[in-house]
mmCIF file of C-alpha atoms in Angstrom:
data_model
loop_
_atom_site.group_PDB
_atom_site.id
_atom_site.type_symbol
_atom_site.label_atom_id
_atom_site.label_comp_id
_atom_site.label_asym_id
_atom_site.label_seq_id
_atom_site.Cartn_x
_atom_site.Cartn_y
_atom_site.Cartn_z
ATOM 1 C CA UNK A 687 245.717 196.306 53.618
ATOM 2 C CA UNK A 688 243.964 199.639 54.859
ATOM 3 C CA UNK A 689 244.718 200.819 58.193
ATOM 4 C CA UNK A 690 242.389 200.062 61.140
ATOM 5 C CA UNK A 691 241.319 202.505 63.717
ATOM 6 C CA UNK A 692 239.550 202.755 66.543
ATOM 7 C CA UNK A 693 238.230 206.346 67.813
ATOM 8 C CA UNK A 694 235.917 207.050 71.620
ATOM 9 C CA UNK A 695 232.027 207.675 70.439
ATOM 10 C CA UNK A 696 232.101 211.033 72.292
ATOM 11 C CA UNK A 697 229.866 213.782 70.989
ATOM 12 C CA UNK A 698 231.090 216.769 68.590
ATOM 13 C CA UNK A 699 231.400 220.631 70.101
ATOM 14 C CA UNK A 700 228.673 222.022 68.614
ATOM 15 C CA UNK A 701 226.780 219.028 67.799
ATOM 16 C CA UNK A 702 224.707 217.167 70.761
ATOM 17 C CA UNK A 703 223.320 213.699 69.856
ATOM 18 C CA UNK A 704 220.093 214.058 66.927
ATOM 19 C CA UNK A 705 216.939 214.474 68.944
ATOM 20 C CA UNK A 706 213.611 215.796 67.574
ATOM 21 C CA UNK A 707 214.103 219.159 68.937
ATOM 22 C CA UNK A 708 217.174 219.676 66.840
ATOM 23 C CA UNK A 709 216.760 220.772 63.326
ATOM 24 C CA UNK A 710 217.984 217.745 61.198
ATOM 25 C CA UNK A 711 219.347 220.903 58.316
ATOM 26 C CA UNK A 712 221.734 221.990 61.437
ATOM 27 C CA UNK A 713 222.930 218.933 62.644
ATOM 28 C CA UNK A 714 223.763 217.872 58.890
ATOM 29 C CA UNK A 715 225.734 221.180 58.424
ATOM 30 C CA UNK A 716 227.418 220.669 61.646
ATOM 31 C CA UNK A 717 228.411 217.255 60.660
ATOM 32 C CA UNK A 718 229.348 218.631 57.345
ATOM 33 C CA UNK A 719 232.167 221.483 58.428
ATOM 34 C CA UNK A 720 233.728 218.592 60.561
ATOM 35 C CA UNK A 721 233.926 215.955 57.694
ATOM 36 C CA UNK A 722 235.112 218.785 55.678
ATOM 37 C CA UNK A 723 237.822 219.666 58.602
ATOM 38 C CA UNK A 724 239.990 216.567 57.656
ATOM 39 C CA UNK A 725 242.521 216.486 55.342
ATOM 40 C CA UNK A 726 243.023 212.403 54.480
ATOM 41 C CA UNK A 727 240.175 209.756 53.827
ATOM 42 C CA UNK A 728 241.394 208.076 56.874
ATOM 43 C CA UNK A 729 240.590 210.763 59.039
ATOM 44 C CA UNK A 730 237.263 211.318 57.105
ATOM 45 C CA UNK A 731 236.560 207.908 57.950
ATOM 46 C CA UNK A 732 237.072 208.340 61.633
ATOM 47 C CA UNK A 733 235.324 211.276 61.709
ATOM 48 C CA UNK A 734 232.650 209.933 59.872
ATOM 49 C CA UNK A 735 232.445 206.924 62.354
ATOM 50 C CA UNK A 736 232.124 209.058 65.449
ATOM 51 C CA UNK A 737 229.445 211.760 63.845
ATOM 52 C CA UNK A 738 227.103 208.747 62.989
ATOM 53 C CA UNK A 739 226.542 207.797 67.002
ATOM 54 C CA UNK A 740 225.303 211.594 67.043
ATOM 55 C CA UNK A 741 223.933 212.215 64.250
ATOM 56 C CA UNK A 742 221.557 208.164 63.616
ATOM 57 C CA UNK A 743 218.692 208.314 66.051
ATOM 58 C CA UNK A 744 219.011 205.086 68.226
ATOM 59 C CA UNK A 745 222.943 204.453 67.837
ATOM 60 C CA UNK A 746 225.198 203.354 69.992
ATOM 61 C CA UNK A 747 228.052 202.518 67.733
ATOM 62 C CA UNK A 748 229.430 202.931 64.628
ATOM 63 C CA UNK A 749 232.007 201.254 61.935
ATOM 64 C CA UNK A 750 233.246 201.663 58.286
ATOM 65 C CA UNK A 751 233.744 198.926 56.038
ATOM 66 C CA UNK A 752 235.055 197.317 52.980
ATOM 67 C CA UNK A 753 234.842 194.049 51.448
ATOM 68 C CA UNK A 754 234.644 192.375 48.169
ATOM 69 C CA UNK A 755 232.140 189.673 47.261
ATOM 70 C CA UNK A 756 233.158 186.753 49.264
ATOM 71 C CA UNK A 757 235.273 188.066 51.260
ATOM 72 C CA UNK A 758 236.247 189.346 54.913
ATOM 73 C CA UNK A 759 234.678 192.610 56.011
ATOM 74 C CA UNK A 760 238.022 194.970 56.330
ATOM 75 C CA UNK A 761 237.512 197.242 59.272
ATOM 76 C CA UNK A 762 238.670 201.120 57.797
ATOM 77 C CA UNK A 763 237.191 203.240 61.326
ATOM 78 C CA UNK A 764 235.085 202.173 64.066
ATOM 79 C CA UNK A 765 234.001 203.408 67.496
ATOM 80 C CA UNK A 766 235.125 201.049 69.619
ATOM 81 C CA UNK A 767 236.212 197.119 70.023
ATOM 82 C CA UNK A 768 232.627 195.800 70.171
ATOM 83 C CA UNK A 769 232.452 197.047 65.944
ATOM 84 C CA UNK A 770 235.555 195.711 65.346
ATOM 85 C CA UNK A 771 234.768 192.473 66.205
ATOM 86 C CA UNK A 772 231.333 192.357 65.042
ATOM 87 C CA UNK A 773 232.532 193.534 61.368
ATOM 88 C CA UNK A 774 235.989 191.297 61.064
ATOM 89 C CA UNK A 775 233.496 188.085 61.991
ATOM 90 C CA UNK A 776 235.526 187.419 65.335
ATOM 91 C CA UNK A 777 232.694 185.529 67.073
ATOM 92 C CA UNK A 778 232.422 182.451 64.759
ATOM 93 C CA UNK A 779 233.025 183.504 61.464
ATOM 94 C CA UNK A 780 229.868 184.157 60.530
ATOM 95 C CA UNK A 781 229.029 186.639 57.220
ATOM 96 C CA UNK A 782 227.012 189.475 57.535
ATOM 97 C CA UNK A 783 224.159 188.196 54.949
ATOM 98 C CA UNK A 784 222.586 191.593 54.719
ATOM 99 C CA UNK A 785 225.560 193.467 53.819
ATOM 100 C CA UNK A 786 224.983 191.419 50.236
ATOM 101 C CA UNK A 787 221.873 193.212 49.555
ATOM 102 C CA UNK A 788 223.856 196.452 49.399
ATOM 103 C CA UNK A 789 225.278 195.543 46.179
ATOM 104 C CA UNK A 790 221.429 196.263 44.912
ATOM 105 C CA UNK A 791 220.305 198.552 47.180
ATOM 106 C CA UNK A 792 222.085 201.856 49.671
ATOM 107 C CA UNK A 793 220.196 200.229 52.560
ATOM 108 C CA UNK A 794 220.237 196.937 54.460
ATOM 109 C CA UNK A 795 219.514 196.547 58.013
ATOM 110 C CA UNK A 796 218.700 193.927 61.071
ATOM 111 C CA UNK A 797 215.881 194.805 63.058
ATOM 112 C CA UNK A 798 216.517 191.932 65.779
ATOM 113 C CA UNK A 799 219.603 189.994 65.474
ATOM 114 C CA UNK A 800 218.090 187.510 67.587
ATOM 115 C CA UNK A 801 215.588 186.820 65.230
ATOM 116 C CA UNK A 802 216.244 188.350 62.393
ATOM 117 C CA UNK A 803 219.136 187.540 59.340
ATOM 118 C CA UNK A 804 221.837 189.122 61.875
ATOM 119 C CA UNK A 805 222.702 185.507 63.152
ATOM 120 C CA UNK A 806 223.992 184.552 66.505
ATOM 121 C CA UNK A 807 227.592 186.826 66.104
ATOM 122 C CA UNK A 808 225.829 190.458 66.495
ATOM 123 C CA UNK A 809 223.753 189.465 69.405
ATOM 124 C CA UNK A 810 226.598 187.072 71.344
ATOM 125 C CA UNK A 811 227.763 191.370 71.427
ATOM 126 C CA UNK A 812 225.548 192.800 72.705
ATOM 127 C CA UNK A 813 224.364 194.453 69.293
ATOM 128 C CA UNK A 814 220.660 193.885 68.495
ATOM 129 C CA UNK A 815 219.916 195.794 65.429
ATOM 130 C CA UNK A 816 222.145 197.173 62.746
ATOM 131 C CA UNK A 817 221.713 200.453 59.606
ATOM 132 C CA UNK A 818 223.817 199.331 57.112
ATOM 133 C CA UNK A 819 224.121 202.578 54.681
ATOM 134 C CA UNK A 820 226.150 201.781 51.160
ATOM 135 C CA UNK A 821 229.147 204.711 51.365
ATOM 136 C CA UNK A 822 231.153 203.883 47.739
ATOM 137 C CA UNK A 823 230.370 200.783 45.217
ATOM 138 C CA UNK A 824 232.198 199.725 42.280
ATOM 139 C CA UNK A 825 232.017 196.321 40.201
ATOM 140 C CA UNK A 826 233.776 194.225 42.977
ATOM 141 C CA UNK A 827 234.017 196.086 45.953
ATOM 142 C CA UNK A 828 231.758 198.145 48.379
ATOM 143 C CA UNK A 829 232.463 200.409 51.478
ATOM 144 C CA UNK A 830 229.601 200.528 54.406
ATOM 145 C CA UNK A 831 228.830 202.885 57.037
ATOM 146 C CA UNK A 832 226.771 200.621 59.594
ATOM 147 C CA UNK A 833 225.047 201.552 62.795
ATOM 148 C CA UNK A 834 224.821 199.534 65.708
ATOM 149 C CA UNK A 835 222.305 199.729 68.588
ATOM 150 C CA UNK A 836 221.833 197.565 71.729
ATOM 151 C CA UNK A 837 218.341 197.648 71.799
ATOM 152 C CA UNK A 838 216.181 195.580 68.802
ATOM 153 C CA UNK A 839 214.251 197.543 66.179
ATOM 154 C CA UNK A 840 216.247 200.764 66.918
ATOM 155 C CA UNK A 841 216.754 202.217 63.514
ATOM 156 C CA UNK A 842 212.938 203.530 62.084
ATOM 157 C CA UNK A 843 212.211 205.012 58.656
ATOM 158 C CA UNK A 844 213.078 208.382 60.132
ATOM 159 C CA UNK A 845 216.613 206.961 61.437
ATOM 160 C CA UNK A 846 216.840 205.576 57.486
ATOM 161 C CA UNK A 847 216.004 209.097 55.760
ATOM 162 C CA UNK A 848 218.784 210.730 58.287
ATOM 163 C CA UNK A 849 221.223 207.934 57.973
ATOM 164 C CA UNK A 850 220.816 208.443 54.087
ATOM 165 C CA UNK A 851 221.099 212.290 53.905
ATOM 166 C CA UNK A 852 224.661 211.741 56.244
ATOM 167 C CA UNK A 853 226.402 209.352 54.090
ATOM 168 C CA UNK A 854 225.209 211.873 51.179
ATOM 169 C CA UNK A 855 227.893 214.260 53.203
ATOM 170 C CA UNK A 856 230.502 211.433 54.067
ATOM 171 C CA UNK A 857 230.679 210.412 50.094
ATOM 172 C CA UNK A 858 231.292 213.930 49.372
ATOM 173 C CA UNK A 859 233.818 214.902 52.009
ATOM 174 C CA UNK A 860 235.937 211.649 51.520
ATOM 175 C CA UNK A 861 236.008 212.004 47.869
ATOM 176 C CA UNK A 862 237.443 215.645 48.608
ATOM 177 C CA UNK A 863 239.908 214.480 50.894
ATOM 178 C CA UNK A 864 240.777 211.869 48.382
ATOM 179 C CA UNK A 865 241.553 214.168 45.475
ATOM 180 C CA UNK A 866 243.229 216.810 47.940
ATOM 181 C CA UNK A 867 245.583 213.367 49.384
ATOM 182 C CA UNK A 868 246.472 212.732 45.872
ATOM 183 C CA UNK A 869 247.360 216.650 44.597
ATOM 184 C CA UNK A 870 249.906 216.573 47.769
ATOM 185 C CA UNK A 871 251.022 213.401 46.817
ATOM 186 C CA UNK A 872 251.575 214.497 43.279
ATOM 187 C CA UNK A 873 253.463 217.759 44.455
ATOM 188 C CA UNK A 874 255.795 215.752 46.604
ATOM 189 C CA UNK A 875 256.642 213.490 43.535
ATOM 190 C CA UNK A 876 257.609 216.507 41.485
ATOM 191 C CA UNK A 877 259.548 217.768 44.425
ATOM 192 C CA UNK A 878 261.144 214.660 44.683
ATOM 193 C CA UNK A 879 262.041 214.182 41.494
ATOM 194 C CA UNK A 880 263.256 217.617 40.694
ATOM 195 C CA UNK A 881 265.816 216.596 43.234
ATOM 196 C CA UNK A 882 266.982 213.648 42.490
ATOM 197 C CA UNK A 883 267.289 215.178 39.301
ATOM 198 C CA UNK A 884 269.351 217.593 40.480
ATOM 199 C CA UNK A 885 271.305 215.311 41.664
ATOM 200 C CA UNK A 886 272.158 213.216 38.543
ATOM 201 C CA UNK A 887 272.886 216.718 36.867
ATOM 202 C CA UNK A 888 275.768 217.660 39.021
ATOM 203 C CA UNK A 889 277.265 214.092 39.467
ATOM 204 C CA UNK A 890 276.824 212.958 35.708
ATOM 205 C CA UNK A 891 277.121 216.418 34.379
ATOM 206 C CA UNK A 892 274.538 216.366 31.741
ATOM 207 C CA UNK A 893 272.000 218.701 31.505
ATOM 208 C CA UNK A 894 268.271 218.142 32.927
ATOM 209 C CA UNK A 895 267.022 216.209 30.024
ATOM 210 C CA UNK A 896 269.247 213.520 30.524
ATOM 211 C CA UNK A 897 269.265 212.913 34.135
ATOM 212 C CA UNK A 898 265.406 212.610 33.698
ATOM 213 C CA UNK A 899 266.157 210.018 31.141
ATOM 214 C CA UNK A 900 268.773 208.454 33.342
ATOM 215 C CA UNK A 901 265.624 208.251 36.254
ATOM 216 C CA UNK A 902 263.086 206.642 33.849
ATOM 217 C CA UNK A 903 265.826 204.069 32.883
ATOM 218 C CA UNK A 904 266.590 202.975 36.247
ATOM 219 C CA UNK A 905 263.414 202.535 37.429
ATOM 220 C CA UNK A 906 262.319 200.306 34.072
ATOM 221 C CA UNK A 907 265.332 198.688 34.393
ATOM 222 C CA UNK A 908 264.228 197.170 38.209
ATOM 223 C CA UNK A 909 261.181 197.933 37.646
ATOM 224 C CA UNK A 910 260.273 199.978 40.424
ATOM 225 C CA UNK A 911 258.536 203.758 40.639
ATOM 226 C CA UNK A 912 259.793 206.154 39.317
ATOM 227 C CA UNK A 913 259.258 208.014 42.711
ATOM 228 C CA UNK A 914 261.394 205.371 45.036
ATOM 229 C CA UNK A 915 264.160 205.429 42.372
ATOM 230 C CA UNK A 916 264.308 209.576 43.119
ATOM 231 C CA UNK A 917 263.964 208.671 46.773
ATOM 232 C CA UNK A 918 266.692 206.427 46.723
ATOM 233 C CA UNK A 919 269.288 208.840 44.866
ATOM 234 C CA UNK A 920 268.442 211.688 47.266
ATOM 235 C CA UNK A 921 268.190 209.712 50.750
ATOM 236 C CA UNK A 922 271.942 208.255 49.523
ATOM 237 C CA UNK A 923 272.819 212.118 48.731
ATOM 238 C CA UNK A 924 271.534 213.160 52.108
ATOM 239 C CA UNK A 925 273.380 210.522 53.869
ATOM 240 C CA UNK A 926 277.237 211.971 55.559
#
């Protein structure tokens, strides 16, 4: 189950909310070097969440997504509470019918959910119209960047074009941090198991070959990772 978080909407040093005096090229870049700041897809995520109430003309909050056909939105980042429960389906259950259309298209959104598709659960919030922007998509599974506003026809063509060019920068940054999560990941598996193998060599004394053998057997034999079995042998080594 992916983490939930929930981070304040407050504005970015160096990047006051979009307006039309502010070039949409340096907000963008702005946006850019702070998705590019974080190190993990979860904090991409949260970053991402809070840059969209600056950066999406007519938003008030923010909140990333993922669900799989027929299922339960799962809340990855959002702004505040009022997200939360407008994305998990806390007020009644009901689905957000729109978000389907993003499994065709990168854009869905509710102009009035009073009287639009939004149903009675984004407007018993407080949340009138919604941006729903299509972040990552596979076969069976889609992640959503959506914008909330309080007031009813808030998100324009303009507001569209922006929120496009932004998640164009999210995709980007999160698939950096993703690759960079999994390279440290890897090197602390081949640290890991370099000591456990170690290990094995002075308390078996065979030579490294055999102690890596002696790792891949174990963890067939309970049929575990390879990297918990290493764990294991060194936490128990480490222990007085």
């Amino acid at each position: 189950m992916p983490k939930r978080f929930v981070v304040a909407a407050s504005e970015f040093p160096g990047l006051p909310r979009f307006t039309a005096g502010f070039e949409l090229a340096e907000a963008l870049t702005a946006a850019s070097q702070h998705l590019h700041e974080t190190l993990t897809p979860d904090g991409t995520l949260r970053t991402a969440a809070r840059l969209a109430v600056d950066i999406l003309p007519g938003a008030d909050h923010a909140g990333i997504s993922e669900f799989e056909r027929g299922s339960t939105p799962r809340t990855l980042a959002c702004t505040d509470d009022v997200v939360r429960a407008a994305e998990a389906g806390h007020t009644g259950g009901e689905e957000h019918a729109h978000w389907d259309r993003l499994w065709d298209s990168p854009v869905a959104s509710i102009a009035d959910s009073e009287a639009d598709d939004g149903g009675d659960a984004l407007a018993a919030l407080g949340l009138r119209s919604a941006l729903s922007l299509r972040l990552r998509a596979d076969r069976r599974r889609l992640t959503v960047l959506t914008a909330y506003a309080r007031k009813p026809g808030a998100f324009d063509e303009d507001a569209t074009r922006i929120g496009r060019l932004f998640t164009a920068h999210v995709s980007i940054a999160l698939d950096t941090a993703t690759v960079h999560e999994q390279l440290t990941e890897a090197m602390h598996t081949r640290d890991l198991i370099g000591q456990a193998t170690g290990i094995l060599m002075e308390r078996q004394g065979v030579d490294a070959a055999a102690a890596f053998d002696s790792l891949v057997r174990a963890s067939q034999r309970e049929n575990v990772k390879l990297r918990a079995i290493a764990r294991r042998i060194v936490d128990t080594h480490n222990t007085p």
